[in-house]
Amino acid sequence: MRTYRYKVQTSSYGLFLGITAEAIQLNAPPTSRNQVSDRVWLDTGRVHHAYSGRKLALNGQEVTWLHLGLREYTESIELGAPGSYVLIIIHALEVVDADYAEAALAPALAKWTEAEFGLAPRSGRINRDSTTGELTFSWDERPQ
């Protein structure tokens, strides 16, 4: 189990999100989790607030952001675990309401994945529309 803390501070906004998760290899696919790829699954059913300990029920958009952060790495995860299914269990989120945005879930889980599986860092970034304040997450092109 490992924790990754994602932080962004610009002149117009700041983001902070800590994510604690673990990866488990299984011989059969999980039966009641979110499938991200052929052999990578995500469990968001046991998430707690890291500071208060209360259970967090993630909404559909938050789960979508987590999928976005994990999806770019599923091929590498599957190559590193041939014949196994990999279940990523999100245990806790460090959420500070003033600095939390759902979009931060994607890069936080992406960077957690790089550290957990020893993968080469990829460049993804949060972008903020200065007019609407909407945050989006985008990946830079993969090196060839």
Tab-separated table of C-alpha atoms in Angstrom:
chain	number	residue	atom	x	y	z
A	1	MET	CA	0.000	0.000	0.000
A	2	ARG	CA	1.309	3.429	-0.918
A	3	THR	CA	0.173	7.057	-0.712
A	4	TYR	CA	0.755	9.652	-3.401
A	5	ARG	CA	0.066	13.355	-2.841
A	6	TYR	CA	-0.782	15.382	-5.925
A	7	LYS	CA	-0.261	19.153	-5.630
A	8	VAL	CA	-0.661	22.012	-8.088
A	9	GLN	CA	-0.250	25.668	-7.233
A	10	THR	CA	-0.653	28.372	-9.834
A	11	SER	CA	-1.389	32.063	-9.569
A	12	SER	CA	-5.101	31.403	-10.178
A	13	TYR	CA	-5.831	28.101	-8.379
A	14	GLY	CA	-4.428	25.324	-6.241
A	15	LEU	CA	-5.190	21.602	-6.060
A	16	PHE	CA	-4.293	19.003	-3.474
A	17	LEU	CA	-5.309	15.365	-3.261
A	18	GLY	CA	-3.650	12.477	-1.484
A	19	ILE	CA	-4.534	8.964	-2.590
A	20	THR	CA	-3.753	5.727	-0.739
A	21	ALA	CA	-4.195	2.525	-2.703
A	22	GLU	CA	-2.823	-0.960	-3.211
A	23	ALA	CA	-2.546	-3.378	-6.104
A	24	ILE	CA	-3.416	-7.051	-5.732
A	25	GLN	CA	-2.843	-9.795	-8.299
A	26	LEU	CA	-5.689	-12.309	-8.640
A	27	ASN	CA	-6.125	-15.597	-10.501
A	28	ALA	CA	-9.707	-14.775	-11.556
A	29	PRO	CA	-11.440	-11.520	-12.408
A	30	PRO	CA	-13.144	-9.711	-9.516
A	31	THR	CA	-16.907	-10.084	-9.582
A	32	SER	CA	-18.171	-6.746	-8.328
A	33	ARG	CA	-15.635	-4.063	-9.190
A	34	ASN	CA	-15.112	-1.528	-11.998
A	35	GLN	CA	-13.345	-3.010	-15.000
A	36	VAL	CA	-10.771	-0.632	-16.508
A	37	SER	CA	-9.250	-3.009	-19.107
A	38	ASP	CA	-9.172	-6.732	-19.897
A	39	ARG	CA	-7.195	-7.549	-16.737
A	40	VAL	CA	-7.156	-4.373	-14.632
A	41	TRP	CA	-9.979	-3.592	-12.209
A	42	LEU	CA	-10.671	-0.759	-9.785
A	43	ASP	CA	-12.302	-1.060	-6.353
A	44	THR	CA	-13.721	2.188	-4.960
A	45	GLY	CA	-16.116	0.590	-2.479
A	46	ARG	CA	-13.923	0.951	0.629
A	47	VAL	CA	-12.693	4.539	0.344
A	48	HIS	CA	-12.304	6.556	3.530
A	49	HIS	CA	-11.438	10.172	4.225
A	50	ALA	CA	-7.809	9.959	5.367
A	51	TYR	CA	-8.154	12.710	7.969
A	52	SER	CA	-11.565	12.006	9.517
A	53	GLY	CA	-11.831	8.270	8.860
A	54	ARG	CA	-15.392	8.584	7.559
A	55	LYS	CA	-16.461	6.500	4.580
A	56	LEU	CA	-16.496	8.315	1.244
A	57	ALA	CA	-19.006	7.316	-1.404
A	58	LEU	CA	-17.455	8.353	-4.699
A	59	ASN	CA	-19.871	9.583	-7.333
A	60	GLY	CA	-19.827	8.411	-10.942
A	61	GLN	CA	-17.812	11.390	-12.151
A	62	GLU	CA	-15.127	10.786	-9.523
A	63	VAL	CA	-14.844	7.134	-10.610
A	64	THR	CA	-14.609	8.308	-14.231
A	65	TRP	CA	-11.675	10.570	-13.305
A	66	LEU	CA	-9.945	7.626	-11.593
A	67	HIS	CA	-10.431	5.502	-14.728
A	68	LEU	CA	-8.903	8.285	-16.815
A	69	GLY	CA	-5.818	8.377	-14.610
A	70	LEU	CA	-5.373	4.597	-14.680
A	71	ARG	CA	-6.280	3.807	-18.299
A	72	GLU	CA	-3.004	5.055	-19.809
A	73	TYR	CA	-1.081	2.450	-17.783
A	74	THR	CA	-3.217	-0.670	-18.128
A	75	GLU	CA	-1.145	-2.152	-20.954
A	76	SER	CA	2.049	-1.819	-18.901
A	77	ILE	CA	0.350	-3.211	-15.792
A	78	GLU	CA	-0.926	-6.226	-17.742
A	79	LEU	CA	2.537	-6.855	-19.257
A	80	GLY	CA	4.039	-6.844	-15.765
A	81	ALA	CA	1.484	-9.356	-14.452
A	82	PRO	CA	1.120	-11.956	-17.222
A	83	GLY	CA	-1.818	-14.291	-16.677
A	84	SER	CA	-3.045	-12.393	-13.610
A	85	TYR	CA	-5.842	-9.959	-13.011
A	86	VAL	CA	-4.823	-6.805	-11.163
A	87	LEU	CA	-7.180	-5.144	-8.718
A	88	ILE	CA	-6.380	-1.574	-7.678
A	89	ILE	CA	-8.075	-0.847	-4.339
A	90	ILE	CA	-8.473	2.798	-3.368
A	91	HIS	CA	-8.361	2.885	0.441
A	92	ALA	CA	-8.292	6.574	1.328
A	93	LEU	CA	-8.318	10.070	-0.075
A	94	GLU	CA	-6.732	13.066	1.604
A	95	VAL	CA	-9.241	15.746	0.746
A	96	VAL	CA	-8.995	19.385	1.748
A	97	ASP	CA	-12.265	20.905	0.569
A	98	ALA	CA	-10.721	24.252	-0.375
A	99	ASP	CA	-8.203	22.562	-2.700
A	100	TYR	CA	-10.224	19.592	-3.982
A	101	ALA	CA	-11.533	19.148	-7.493
A	102	GLU	CA	-12.630	15.818	-8.972
A	103	ALA	CA	-10.239	16.326	-11.898
A	104	ALA	CA	-7.286	15.898	-9.502
A	105	LEU	CA	-8.221	12.223	-9.099
A	106	ALA	CA	-6.863	11.419	-12.584
A	107	PRO	CA	-3.288	12.689	-12.174
A	108	ALA	CA	-3.139	11.536	-8.546
A	109	LEU	CA	-3.952	7.931	-9.503
A	110	ALA	CA	-1.695	8.159	-12.574
A	111	LYS	CA	1.298	9.184	-10.468
A	112	TRP	CA	0.425	6.562	-7.820
A	113	THR	CA	0.410	3.948	-10.625
A	114	GLU	CA	3.831	5.027	-11.882
A	115	ALA	CA	5.296	4.675	-8.390
A	116	GLU	CA	3.505	1.413	-7.526
A	117	PHE	CA	4.487	-0.413	-10.719
A	118	GLY	CA	7.851	1.286	-11.377
A	119	LEU	CA	6.642	2.694	-14.687
A	120	ALA	CA	8.308	5.462	-16.654
A	121	PRO	CA	6.725	8.818	-15.826
A	122	ARG	CA	4.191	10.141	-18.306
A	123	SER	CA	3.330	13.775	-18.613
A	124	GLY	CA	-0.293	14.540	-17.889
A	125	ARG	CA	-1.585	17.862	-16.728
A	126	ILE	CA	-4.582	19.667	-15.371
A	127	ASN	CA	-5.802	22.545	-17.507
A	128	ARG	CA	-8.156	25.255	-16.235
A	129	ASP	CA	-10.382	27.294	-18.525
A	130	SER	CA	-9.885	30.872	-17.302
A	131	THR	CA	-13.415	31.866	-18.324
A	132	THR	CA	-15.471	28.984	-16.888
A	133	GLY	CA	-13.034	27.650	-14.282
A	134	GLU	CA	-13.610	24.126	-15.675
A	135	LEU	CA	-10.727	21.711	-15.113
A	136	THR	CA	-9.709	19.082	-17.646
A	137	PHE	CA	-6.960	16.477	-17.648
A	138	SER	CA	-4.887	15.750	-20.727
A	139	TRP	CA	-1.989	13.456	-21.573
A	140	ASP	CA	0.999	14.569	-23.587
A	141	GLU	CA	1.847	12.377	-26.544
A	142	ARG	CA	3.468	9.051	-25.676
A	143	PRO	CA	7.144	8.847	-26.575
A	144	GLN	CA	7.666	6.575	-29.553
